Short mmCIF file of C-alpha atoms and ligand atoms in Angstrom, two decimals:
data_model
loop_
_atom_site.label_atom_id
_atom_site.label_comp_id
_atom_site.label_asym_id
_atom_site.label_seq_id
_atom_site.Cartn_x
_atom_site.Cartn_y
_atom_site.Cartn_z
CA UNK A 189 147.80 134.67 188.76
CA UNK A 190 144.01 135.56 188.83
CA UNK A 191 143.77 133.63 185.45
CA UNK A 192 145.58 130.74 186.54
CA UNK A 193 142.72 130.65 189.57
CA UNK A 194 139.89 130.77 187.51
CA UNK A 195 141.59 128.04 184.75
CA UNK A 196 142.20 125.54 187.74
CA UNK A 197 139.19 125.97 189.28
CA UNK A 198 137.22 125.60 186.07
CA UNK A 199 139.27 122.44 185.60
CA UNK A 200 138.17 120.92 188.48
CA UNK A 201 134.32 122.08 187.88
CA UNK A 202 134.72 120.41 184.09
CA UNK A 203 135.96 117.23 185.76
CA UNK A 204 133.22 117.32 188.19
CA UNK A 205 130.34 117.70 185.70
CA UNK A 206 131.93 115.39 183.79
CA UNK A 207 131.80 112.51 186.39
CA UNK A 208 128.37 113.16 187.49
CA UNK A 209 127.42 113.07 184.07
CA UNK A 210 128.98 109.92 183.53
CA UNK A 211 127.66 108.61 186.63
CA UNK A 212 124.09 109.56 185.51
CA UNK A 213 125.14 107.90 182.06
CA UNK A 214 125.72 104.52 183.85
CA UNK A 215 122.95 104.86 186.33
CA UNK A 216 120.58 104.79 183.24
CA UNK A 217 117.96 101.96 183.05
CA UNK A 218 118.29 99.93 179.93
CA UNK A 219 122.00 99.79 179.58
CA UNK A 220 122.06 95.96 180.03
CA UNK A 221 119.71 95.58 177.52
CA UNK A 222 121.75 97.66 175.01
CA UNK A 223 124.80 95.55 176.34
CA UNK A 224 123.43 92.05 175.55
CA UNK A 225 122.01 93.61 171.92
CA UNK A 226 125.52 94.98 171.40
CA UNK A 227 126.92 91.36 171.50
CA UNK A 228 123.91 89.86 169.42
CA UNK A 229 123.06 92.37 166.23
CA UNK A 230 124.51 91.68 163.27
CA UNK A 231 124.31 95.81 162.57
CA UNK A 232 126.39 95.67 165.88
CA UNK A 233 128.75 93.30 165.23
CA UNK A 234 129.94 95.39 162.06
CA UNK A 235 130.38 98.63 163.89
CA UNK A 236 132.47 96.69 166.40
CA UNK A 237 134.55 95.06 163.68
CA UNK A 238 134.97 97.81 162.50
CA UNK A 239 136.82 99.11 165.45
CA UNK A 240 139.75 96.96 164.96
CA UNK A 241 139.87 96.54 161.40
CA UNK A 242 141.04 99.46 159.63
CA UNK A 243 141.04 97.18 156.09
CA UNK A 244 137.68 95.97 156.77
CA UNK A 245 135.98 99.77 157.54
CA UNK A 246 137.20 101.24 154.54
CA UNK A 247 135.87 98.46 152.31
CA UNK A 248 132.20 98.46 154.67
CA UNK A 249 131.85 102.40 154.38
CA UNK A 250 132.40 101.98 150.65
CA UNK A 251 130.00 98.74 150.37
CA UNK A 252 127.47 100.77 152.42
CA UNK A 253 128.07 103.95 150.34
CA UNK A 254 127.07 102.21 147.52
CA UNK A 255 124.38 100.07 149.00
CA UNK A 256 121.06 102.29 147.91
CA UNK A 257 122.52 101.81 144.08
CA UNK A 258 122.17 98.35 143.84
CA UNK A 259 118.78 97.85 142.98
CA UNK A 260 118.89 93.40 143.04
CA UNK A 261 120.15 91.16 145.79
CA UNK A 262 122.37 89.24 143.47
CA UNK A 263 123.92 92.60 142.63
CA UNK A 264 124.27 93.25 146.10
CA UNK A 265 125.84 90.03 146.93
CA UNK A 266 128.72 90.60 144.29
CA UNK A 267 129.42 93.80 145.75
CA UNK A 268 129.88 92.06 149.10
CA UNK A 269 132.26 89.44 147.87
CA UNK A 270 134.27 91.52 145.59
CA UNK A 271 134.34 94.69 148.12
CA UNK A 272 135.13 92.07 151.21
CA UNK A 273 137.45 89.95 150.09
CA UNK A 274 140.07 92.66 148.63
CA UNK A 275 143.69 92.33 150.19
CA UNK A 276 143.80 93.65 153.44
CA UNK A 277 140.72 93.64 154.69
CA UNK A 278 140.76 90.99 157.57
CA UNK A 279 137.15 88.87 158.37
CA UNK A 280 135.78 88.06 161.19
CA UNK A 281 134.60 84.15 161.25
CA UNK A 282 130.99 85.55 161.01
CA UNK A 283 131.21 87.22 157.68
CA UNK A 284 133.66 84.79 155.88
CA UNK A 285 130.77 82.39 157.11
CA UNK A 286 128.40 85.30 155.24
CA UNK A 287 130.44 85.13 152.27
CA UNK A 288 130.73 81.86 151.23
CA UNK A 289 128.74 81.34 148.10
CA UNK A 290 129.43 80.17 145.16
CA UNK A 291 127.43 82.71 142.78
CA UNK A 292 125.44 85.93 143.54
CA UNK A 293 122.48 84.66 142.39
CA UNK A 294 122.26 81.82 144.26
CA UNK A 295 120.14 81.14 147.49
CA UNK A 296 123.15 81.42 149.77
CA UNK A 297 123.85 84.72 147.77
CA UNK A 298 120.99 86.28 148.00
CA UNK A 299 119.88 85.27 151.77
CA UNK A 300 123.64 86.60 152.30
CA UNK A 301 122.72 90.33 150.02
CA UNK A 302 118.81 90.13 152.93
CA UNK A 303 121.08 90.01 155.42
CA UNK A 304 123.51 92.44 155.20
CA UNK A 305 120.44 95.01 153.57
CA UNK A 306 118.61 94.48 156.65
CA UNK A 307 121.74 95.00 158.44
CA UNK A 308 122.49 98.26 156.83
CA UNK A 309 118.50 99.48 156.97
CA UNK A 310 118.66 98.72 160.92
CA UNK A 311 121.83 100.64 161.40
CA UNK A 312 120.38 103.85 159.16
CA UNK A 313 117.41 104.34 161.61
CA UNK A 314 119.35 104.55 164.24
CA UNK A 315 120.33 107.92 163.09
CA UNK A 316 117.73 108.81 160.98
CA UNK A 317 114.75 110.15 163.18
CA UNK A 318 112.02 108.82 160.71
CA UNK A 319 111.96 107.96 156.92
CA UNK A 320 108.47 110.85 156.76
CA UNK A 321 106.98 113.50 158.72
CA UNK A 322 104.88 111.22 160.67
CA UNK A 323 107.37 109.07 161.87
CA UNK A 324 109.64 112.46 162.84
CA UNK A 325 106.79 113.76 164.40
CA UNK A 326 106.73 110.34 166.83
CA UNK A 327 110.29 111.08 167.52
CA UNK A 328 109.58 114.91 168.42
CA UNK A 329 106.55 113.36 170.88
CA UNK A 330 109.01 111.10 172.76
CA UNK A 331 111.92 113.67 172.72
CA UNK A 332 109.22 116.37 174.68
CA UNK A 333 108.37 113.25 176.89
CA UNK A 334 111.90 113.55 177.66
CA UNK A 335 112.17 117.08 178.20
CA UNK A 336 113.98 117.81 175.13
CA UNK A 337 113.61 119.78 172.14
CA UNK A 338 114.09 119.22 168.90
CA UNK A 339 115.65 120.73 165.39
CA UNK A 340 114.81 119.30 162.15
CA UNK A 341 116.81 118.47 158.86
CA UNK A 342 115.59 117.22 155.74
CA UNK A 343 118.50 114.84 154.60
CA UNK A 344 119.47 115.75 151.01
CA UNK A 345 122.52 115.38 148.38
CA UNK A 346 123.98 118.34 146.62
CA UNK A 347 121.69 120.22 144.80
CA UNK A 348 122.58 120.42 141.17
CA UNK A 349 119.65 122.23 139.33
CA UNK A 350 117.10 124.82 140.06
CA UNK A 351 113.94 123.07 140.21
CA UNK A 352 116.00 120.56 143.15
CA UNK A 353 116.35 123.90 144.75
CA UNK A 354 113.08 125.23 144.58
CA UNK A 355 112.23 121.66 145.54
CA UNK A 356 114.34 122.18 148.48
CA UNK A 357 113.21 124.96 149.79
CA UNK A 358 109.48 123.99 149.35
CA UNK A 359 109.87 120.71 151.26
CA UNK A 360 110.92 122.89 154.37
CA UNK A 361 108.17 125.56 153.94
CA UNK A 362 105.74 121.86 153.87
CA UNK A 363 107.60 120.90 156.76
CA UNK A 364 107.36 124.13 158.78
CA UNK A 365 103.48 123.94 157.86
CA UNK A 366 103.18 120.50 159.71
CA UNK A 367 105.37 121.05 162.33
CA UNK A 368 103.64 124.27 163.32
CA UNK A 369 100.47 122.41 163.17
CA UNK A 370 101.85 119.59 165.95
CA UNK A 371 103.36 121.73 168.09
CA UNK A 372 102.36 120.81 171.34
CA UNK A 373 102.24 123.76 174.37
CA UNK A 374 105.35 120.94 175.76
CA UNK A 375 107.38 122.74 172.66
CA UNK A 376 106.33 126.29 173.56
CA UNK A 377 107.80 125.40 177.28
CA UNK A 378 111.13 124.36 175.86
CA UNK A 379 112.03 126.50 173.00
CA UNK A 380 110.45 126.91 169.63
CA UNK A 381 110.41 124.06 167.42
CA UNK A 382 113.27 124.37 164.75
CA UNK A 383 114.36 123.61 161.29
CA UNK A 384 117.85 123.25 160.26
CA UNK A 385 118.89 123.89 156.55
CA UNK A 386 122.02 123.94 154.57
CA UNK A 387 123.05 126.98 152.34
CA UNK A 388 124.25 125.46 149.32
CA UNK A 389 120.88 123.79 148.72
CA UNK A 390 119.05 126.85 148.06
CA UNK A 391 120.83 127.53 144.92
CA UNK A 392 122.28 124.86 142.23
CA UNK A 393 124.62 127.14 140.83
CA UNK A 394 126.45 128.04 144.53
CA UNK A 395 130.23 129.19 143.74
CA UNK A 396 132.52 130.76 145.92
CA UNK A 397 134.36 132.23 142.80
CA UNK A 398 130.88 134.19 142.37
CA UNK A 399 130.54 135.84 145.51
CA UNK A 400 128.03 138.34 144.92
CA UNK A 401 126.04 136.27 142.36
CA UNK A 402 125.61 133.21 144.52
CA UNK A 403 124.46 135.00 147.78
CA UNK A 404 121.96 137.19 145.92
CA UNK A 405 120.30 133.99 144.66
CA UNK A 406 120.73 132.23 147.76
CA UNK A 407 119.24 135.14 149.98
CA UNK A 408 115.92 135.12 147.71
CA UNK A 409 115.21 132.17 148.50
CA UNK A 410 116.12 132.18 152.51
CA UNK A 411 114.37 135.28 152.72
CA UNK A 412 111.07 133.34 152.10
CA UNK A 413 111.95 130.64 154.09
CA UNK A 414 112.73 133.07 156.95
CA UNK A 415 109.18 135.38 155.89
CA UNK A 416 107.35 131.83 156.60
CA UNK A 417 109.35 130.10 159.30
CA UNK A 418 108.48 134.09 161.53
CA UNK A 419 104.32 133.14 160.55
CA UNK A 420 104.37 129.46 161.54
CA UNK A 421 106.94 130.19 164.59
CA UNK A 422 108.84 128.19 163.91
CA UNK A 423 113.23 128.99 164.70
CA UNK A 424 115.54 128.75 161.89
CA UNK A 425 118.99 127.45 162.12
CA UNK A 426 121.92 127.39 159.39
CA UNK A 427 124.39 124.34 159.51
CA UNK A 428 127.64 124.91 158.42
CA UNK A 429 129.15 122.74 155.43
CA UNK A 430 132.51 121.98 153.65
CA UNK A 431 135.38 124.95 154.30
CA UNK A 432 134.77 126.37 150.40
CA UNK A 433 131.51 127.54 151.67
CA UNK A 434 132.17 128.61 154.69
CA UNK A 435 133.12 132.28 153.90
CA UNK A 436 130.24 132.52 151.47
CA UNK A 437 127.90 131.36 153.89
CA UNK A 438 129.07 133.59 157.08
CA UNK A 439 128.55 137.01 154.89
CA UNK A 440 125.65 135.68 153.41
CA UNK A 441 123.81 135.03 156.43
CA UNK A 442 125.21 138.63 158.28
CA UNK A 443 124.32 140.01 155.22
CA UNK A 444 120.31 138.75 155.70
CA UNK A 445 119.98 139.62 158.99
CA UNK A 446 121.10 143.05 158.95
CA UNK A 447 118.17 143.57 156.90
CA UNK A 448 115.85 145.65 158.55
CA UNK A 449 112.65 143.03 157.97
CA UNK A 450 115.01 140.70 159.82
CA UNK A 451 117.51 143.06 162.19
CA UNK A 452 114.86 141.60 165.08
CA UNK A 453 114.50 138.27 164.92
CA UNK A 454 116.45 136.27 167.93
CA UNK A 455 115.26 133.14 166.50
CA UNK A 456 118.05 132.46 163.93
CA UNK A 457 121.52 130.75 164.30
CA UNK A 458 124.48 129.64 162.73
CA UNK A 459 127.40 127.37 163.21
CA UNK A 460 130.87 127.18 163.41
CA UNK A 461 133.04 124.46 163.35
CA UNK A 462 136.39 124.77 165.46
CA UNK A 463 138.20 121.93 163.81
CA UNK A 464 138.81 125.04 161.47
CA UNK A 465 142.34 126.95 162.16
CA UNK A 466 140.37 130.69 161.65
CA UNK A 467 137.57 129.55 163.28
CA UNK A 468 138.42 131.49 166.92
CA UNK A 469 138.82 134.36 164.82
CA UNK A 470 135.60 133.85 163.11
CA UNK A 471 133.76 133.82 166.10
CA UNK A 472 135.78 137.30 167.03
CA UNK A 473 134.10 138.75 164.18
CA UNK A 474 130.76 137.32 164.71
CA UNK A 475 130.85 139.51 168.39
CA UNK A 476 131.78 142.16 166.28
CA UNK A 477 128.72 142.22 164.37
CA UNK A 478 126.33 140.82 166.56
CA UNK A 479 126.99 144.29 168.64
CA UNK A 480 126.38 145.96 165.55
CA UNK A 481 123.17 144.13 165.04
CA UNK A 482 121.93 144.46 168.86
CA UNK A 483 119.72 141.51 168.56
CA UNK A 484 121.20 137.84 169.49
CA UNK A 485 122.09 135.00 167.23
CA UNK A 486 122.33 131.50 168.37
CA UNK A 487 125.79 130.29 167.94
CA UNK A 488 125.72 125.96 167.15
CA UNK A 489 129.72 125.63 168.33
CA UNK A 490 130.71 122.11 166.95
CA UNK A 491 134.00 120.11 165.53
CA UNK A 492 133.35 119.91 162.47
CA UNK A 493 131.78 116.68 160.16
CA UNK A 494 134.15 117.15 157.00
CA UNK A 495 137.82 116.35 158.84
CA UNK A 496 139.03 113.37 156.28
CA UNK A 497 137.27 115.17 153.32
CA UNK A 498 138.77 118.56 154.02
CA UNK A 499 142.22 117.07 154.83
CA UNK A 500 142.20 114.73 151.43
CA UNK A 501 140.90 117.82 149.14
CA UNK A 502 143.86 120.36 150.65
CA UNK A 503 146.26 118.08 149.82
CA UNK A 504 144.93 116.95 146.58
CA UNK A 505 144.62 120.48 145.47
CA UNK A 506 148.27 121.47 147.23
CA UNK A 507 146.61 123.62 149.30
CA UNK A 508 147.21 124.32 152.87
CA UNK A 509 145.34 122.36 155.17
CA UNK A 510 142.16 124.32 156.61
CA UNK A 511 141.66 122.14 159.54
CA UNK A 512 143.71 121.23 162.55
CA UNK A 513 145.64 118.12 162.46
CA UNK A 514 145.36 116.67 165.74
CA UNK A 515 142.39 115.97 167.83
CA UNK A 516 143.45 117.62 170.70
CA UNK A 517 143.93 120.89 168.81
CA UNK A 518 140.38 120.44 167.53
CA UNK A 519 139.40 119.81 171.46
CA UNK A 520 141.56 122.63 173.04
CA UNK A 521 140.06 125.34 170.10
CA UNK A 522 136.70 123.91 171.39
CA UNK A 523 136.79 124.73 174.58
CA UNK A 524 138.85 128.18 173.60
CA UNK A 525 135.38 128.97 171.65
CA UNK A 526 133.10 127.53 174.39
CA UNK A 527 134.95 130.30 176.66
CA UNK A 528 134.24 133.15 174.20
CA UNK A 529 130.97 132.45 173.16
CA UNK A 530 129.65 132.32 176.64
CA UNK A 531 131.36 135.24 177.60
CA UNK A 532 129.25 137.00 175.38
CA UNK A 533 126.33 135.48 175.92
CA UNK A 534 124.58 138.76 175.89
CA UNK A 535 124.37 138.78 171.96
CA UNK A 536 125.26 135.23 171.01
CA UNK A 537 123.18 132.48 172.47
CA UNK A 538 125.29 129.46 172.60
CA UNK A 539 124.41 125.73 171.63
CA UNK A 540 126.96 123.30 172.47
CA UNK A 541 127.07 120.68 169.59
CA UNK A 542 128.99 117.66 170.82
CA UNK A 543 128.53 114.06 171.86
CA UNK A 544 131.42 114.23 173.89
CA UNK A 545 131.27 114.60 177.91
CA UNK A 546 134.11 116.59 178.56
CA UNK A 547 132.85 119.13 175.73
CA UNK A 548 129.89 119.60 177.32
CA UNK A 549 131.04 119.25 180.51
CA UNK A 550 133.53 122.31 180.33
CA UNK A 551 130.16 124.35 178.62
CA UNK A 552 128.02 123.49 181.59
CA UNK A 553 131.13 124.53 184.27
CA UNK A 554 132.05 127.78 182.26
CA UNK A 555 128.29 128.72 182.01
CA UNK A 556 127.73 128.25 185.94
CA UNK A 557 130.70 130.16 186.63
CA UNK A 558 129.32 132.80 184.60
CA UNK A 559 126.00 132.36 185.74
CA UNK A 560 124.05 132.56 182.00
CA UNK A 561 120.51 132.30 182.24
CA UNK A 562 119.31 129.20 180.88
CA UNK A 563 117.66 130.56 177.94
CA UNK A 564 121.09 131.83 176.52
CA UNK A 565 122.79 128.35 176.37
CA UNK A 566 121.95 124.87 175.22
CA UNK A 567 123.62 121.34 174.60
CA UNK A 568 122.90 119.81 171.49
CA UNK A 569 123.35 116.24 169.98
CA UNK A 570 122.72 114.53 166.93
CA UNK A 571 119.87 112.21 166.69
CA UNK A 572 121.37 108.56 168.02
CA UNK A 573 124.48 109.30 168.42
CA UNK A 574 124.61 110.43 172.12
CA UNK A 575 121.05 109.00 173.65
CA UNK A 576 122.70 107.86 177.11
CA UNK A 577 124.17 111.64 177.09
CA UNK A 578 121.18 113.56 176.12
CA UNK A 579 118.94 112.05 178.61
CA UNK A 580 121.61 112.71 181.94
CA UNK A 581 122.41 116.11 180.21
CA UNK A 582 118.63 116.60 180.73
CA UNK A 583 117.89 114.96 183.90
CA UNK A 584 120.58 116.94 185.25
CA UNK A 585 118.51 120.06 184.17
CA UNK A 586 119.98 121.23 181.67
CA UNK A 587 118.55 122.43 178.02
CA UNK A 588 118.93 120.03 175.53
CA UNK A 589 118.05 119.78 171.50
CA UNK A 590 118.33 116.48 169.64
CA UNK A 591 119.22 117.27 165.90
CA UNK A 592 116.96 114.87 163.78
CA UNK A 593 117.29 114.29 160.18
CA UNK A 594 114.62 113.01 158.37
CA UNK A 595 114.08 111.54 154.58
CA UNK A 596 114.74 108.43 153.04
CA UNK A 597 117.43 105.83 152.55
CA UNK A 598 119.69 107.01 149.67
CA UNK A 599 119.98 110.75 149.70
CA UNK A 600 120.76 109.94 153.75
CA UNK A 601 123.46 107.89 152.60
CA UNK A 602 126.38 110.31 153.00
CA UNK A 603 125.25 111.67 156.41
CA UNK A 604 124.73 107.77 157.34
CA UNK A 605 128.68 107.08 156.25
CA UNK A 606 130.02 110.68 158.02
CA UNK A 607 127.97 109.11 161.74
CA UNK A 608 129.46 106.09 161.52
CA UNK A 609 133.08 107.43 160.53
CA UNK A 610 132.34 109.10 163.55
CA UNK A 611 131.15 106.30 165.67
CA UNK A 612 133.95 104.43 164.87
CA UNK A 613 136.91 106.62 164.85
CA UNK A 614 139.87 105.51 167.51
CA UNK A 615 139.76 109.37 168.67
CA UNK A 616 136.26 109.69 170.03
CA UNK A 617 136.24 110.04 173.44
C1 FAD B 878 123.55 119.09 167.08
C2 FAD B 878 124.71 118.95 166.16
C3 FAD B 878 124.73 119.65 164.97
C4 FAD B 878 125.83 119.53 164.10
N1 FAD B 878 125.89 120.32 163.00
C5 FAD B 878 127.01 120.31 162.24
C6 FAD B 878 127.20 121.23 161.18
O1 FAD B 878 126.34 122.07 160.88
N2 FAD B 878 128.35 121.16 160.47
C7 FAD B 878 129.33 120.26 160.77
O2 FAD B 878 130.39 120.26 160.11
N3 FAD B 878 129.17 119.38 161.77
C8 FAD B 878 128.05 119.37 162.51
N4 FAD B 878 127.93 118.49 163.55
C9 FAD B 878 128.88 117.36 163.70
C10 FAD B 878 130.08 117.77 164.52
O3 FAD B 878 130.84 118.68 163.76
C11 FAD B 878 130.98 116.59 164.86
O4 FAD B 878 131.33 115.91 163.70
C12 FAD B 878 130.42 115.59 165.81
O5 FAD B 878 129.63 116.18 166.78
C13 FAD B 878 131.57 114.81 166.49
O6 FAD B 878 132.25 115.64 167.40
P1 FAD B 878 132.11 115.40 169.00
O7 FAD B 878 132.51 116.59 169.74
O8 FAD B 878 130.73 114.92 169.23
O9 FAD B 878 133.05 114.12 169.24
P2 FAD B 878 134.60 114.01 169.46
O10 FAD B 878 134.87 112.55 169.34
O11 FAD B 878 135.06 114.71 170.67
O12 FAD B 878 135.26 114.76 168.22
C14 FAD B 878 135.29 114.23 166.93
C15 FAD B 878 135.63 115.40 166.04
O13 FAD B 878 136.98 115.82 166.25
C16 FAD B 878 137.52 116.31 165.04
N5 FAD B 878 138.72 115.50 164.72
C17 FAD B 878 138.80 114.14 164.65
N6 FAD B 878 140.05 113.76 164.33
C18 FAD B 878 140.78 114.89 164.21
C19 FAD B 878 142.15 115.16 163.90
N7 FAD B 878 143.04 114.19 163.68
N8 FAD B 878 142.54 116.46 163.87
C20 FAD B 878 141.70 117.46 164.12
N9 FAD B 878 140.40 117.28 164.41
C21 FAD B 878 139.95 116.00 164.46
C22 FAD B 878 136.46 116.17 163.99
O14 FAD B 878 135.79 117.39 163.89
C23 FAD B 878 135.56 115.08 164.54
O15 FAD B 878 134.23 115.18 164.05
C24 FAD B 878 126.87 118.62 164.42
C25 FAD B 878 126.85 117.93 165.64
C26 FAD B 878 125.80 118.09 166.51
C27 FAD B 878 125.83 117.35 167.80
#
């Protein structure tokens, strides 16, 4: 009965956050400006498109996939005809208009191939914080104005030889160097200034098959990313990647920092992804261990970026299906996790990673009713994706860190196609 007193109430509290952070969403100056541009961009128009054309989203997210390839407009514009005009795929007057040339290569063809490049281009920096460090390091100066912190990620595709992996890990111990350099006293007030980095891309050869093999390569080369990051100051956090790795990674990573030249350090963290059916028993162990250890690990709690990829492999492969089916399982495990991780917020520091109000909504309520110091719990979102959220999750006082990737056009692509999956998928809230 006590339970059922504490659920309700905690119910109501989500709800109640959630509506003043809604409020605070709509109260935000600039919103009719970001109405009438919604109506009038063409990089606009396609995301809205793409809302109610199933055909014509599959056939954009492949175009756009395959955009940074084409290296002349006349290419480009055969691409759009033959990838737009398949069967099924349903045009809006405005790109039939687009699409009516008679050869690539011709002026209508190639002013069509500008426009839909510049399109694209316009679309990509919304989510991409800055194509170099300078233009990251802008970002980072308006997120402090903003009260908010920041974590940095180097965009990259899968690392297939060594010297891509020592390239790798090289461009973060660069970008360490210059981030230490501009941190401003702003930083030191919110948190430390972070990096996030991906496993698999400190070692080429990464299999799952070879356990031990690929995590003693792989923990060379984190330990001197972590040796440098602890110099500069700077806070190091792991992002978690396709299910294959995710074992692999996890004992890798408890493996490290059991070490005893790393046993202290507070400023490292991991992710889990509760679109993941073991996931709530993942995080079970992780308490487990982080008692063992005795010094705290951030916990980055999100859904999970792989959902269609992991569902299409299983199935391919006969496997059984890794990650939950339905949405609302995803969202119910969620805030299951939420609950667990801030009920042990004495070893795990928690960082909510979700663009969705409710989400962070039942955080914030479950974290007052515990009453967690602020330091032990933080909303996260990814660069772009949430602005309107991130700036009433921070006016409302609450900690907030904007994930921003950073790095050019083509090895961005595949984070570029998994945001707007995401900003266009029927589920999101
Ligand atoms: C700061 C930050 C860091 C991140 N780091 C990582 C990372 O390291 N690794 C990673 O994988 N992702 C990462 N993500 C992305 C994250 O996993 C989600 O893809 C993204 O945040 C969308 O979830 P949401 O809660 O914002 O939105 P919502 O719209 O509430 O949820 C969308 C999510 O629900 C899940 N979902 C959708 N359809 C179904 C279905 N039919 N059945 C079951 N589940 C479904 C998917 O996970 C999907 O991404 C990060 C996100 C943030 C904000």
């Amino acid at each position: 009965m006590k339970g059922t007193l504490f659920s309700q109430s905690s119910e109501q509290n989500t709800q109640a956050i959630a509506q003043q952070l809604i409020a605070a969403m709509q109260g935000q100056q600039g919103s009719w400006f970001a109405q009438l541009r919604d109506q009038t961009r063409l990089e606009d128009k396609l995301l809205n498109w793409t809302l109610n054309n199933p055909g014509l989203r599959v056939q954009l997210f492949r175009l756009i996939d395959v955009l940074p390839t084409l290296s002349t407009k006349a290419e480009i514009a055969r691409h759009l005809q033959e990838y737009l005009t398949l069967p099924g795929v349903e045009l809006p007057s405005a790109l039939k208009q687009l699409l009516n040339f008679a050869a690539p290569d011709s002026l209508p063809g190639q002013m069509a191939a500008t426009t839909f490049s510049t399109a694209v281009s316009a679309l990509a920096h919304r989510y991409i914080a800055g194509e170099n460090i300078t233009q990251v390091q802008k970002t980072i100066e308006k997120l402090h104005r903003n009260s908010m912190a920041f974590t940095v990620d180097i965009l990259g595709e899968a690392v297939i030889t060594e010297q891509e992996a020592a390239a790798y890990l090289q461009k973060y111990l660069d970008l360490m160097a210059q981030l230490a350099q501009g941190s401003s006293t702003t930083e030191a007030n919110l948190s430390k200034g972070q990096v996030s980095v991906k496993l698999t891309a400190f070692y080429s050869q990464i299999d799952p098959l070879d356990a031990q093999g690929s995590q003693a390569q792989a923990s060379d080369r984190i330990r001197t990313l972590l040796r440098h990051a602890q110099k500069l100051g700077i806070a190091v956090h792991f992002d978690m990647e396709q299910y294959v790795y995710k074992t692999l990674t996890l004992e890798t990573l408890k493996g490290l920092l059991m070490e005893p030249e790393f046993r202290d350090r507070n400023d490292i963290g991991l992710t889990l992804q509760a679109y993941l059916r073991d996931s709530y028993s993942d995080l079970q162990s992780l308490i487990e261990w982080a008692k063992l250890r005795g010094t705290p690990v951030t916990v980055r709690l999100v859904k999970g970026a792989y959902w269609d990829q992991e569902m299409i492999q299983s199935a391919q492969r006969g496997w059984q299906q890794p990650v939950y089916s339905a949405k609302a399982d995803t969202d119910a495990n969620f805030e299951r996790m939420t609950q667990l991780l801030l009920e042990n917020h004495s070893i795990l520091h928690a960082a909510i990673g979700s663009h969705n109000v409710r989400s962070q909504a039942k955080a914030i309520a479950v974290a007052n009713e515990l009453q967690i110091p602020p330091q032990r719990f933080e909303s996260q979102v990814l660069y772009g994706m949430a602005d309107k959220l991130a700036q009433a999750l921070s006016t409302e006082g609450h900690r907030v860190r904007v994930y921003c990737p950073y790095g050019e056009l083509i090895p961005g692509m595949s984070y570029l196609i998994r945001r707007l999956l995401e900003n266009t998928a029927n589920s999101s809230f």
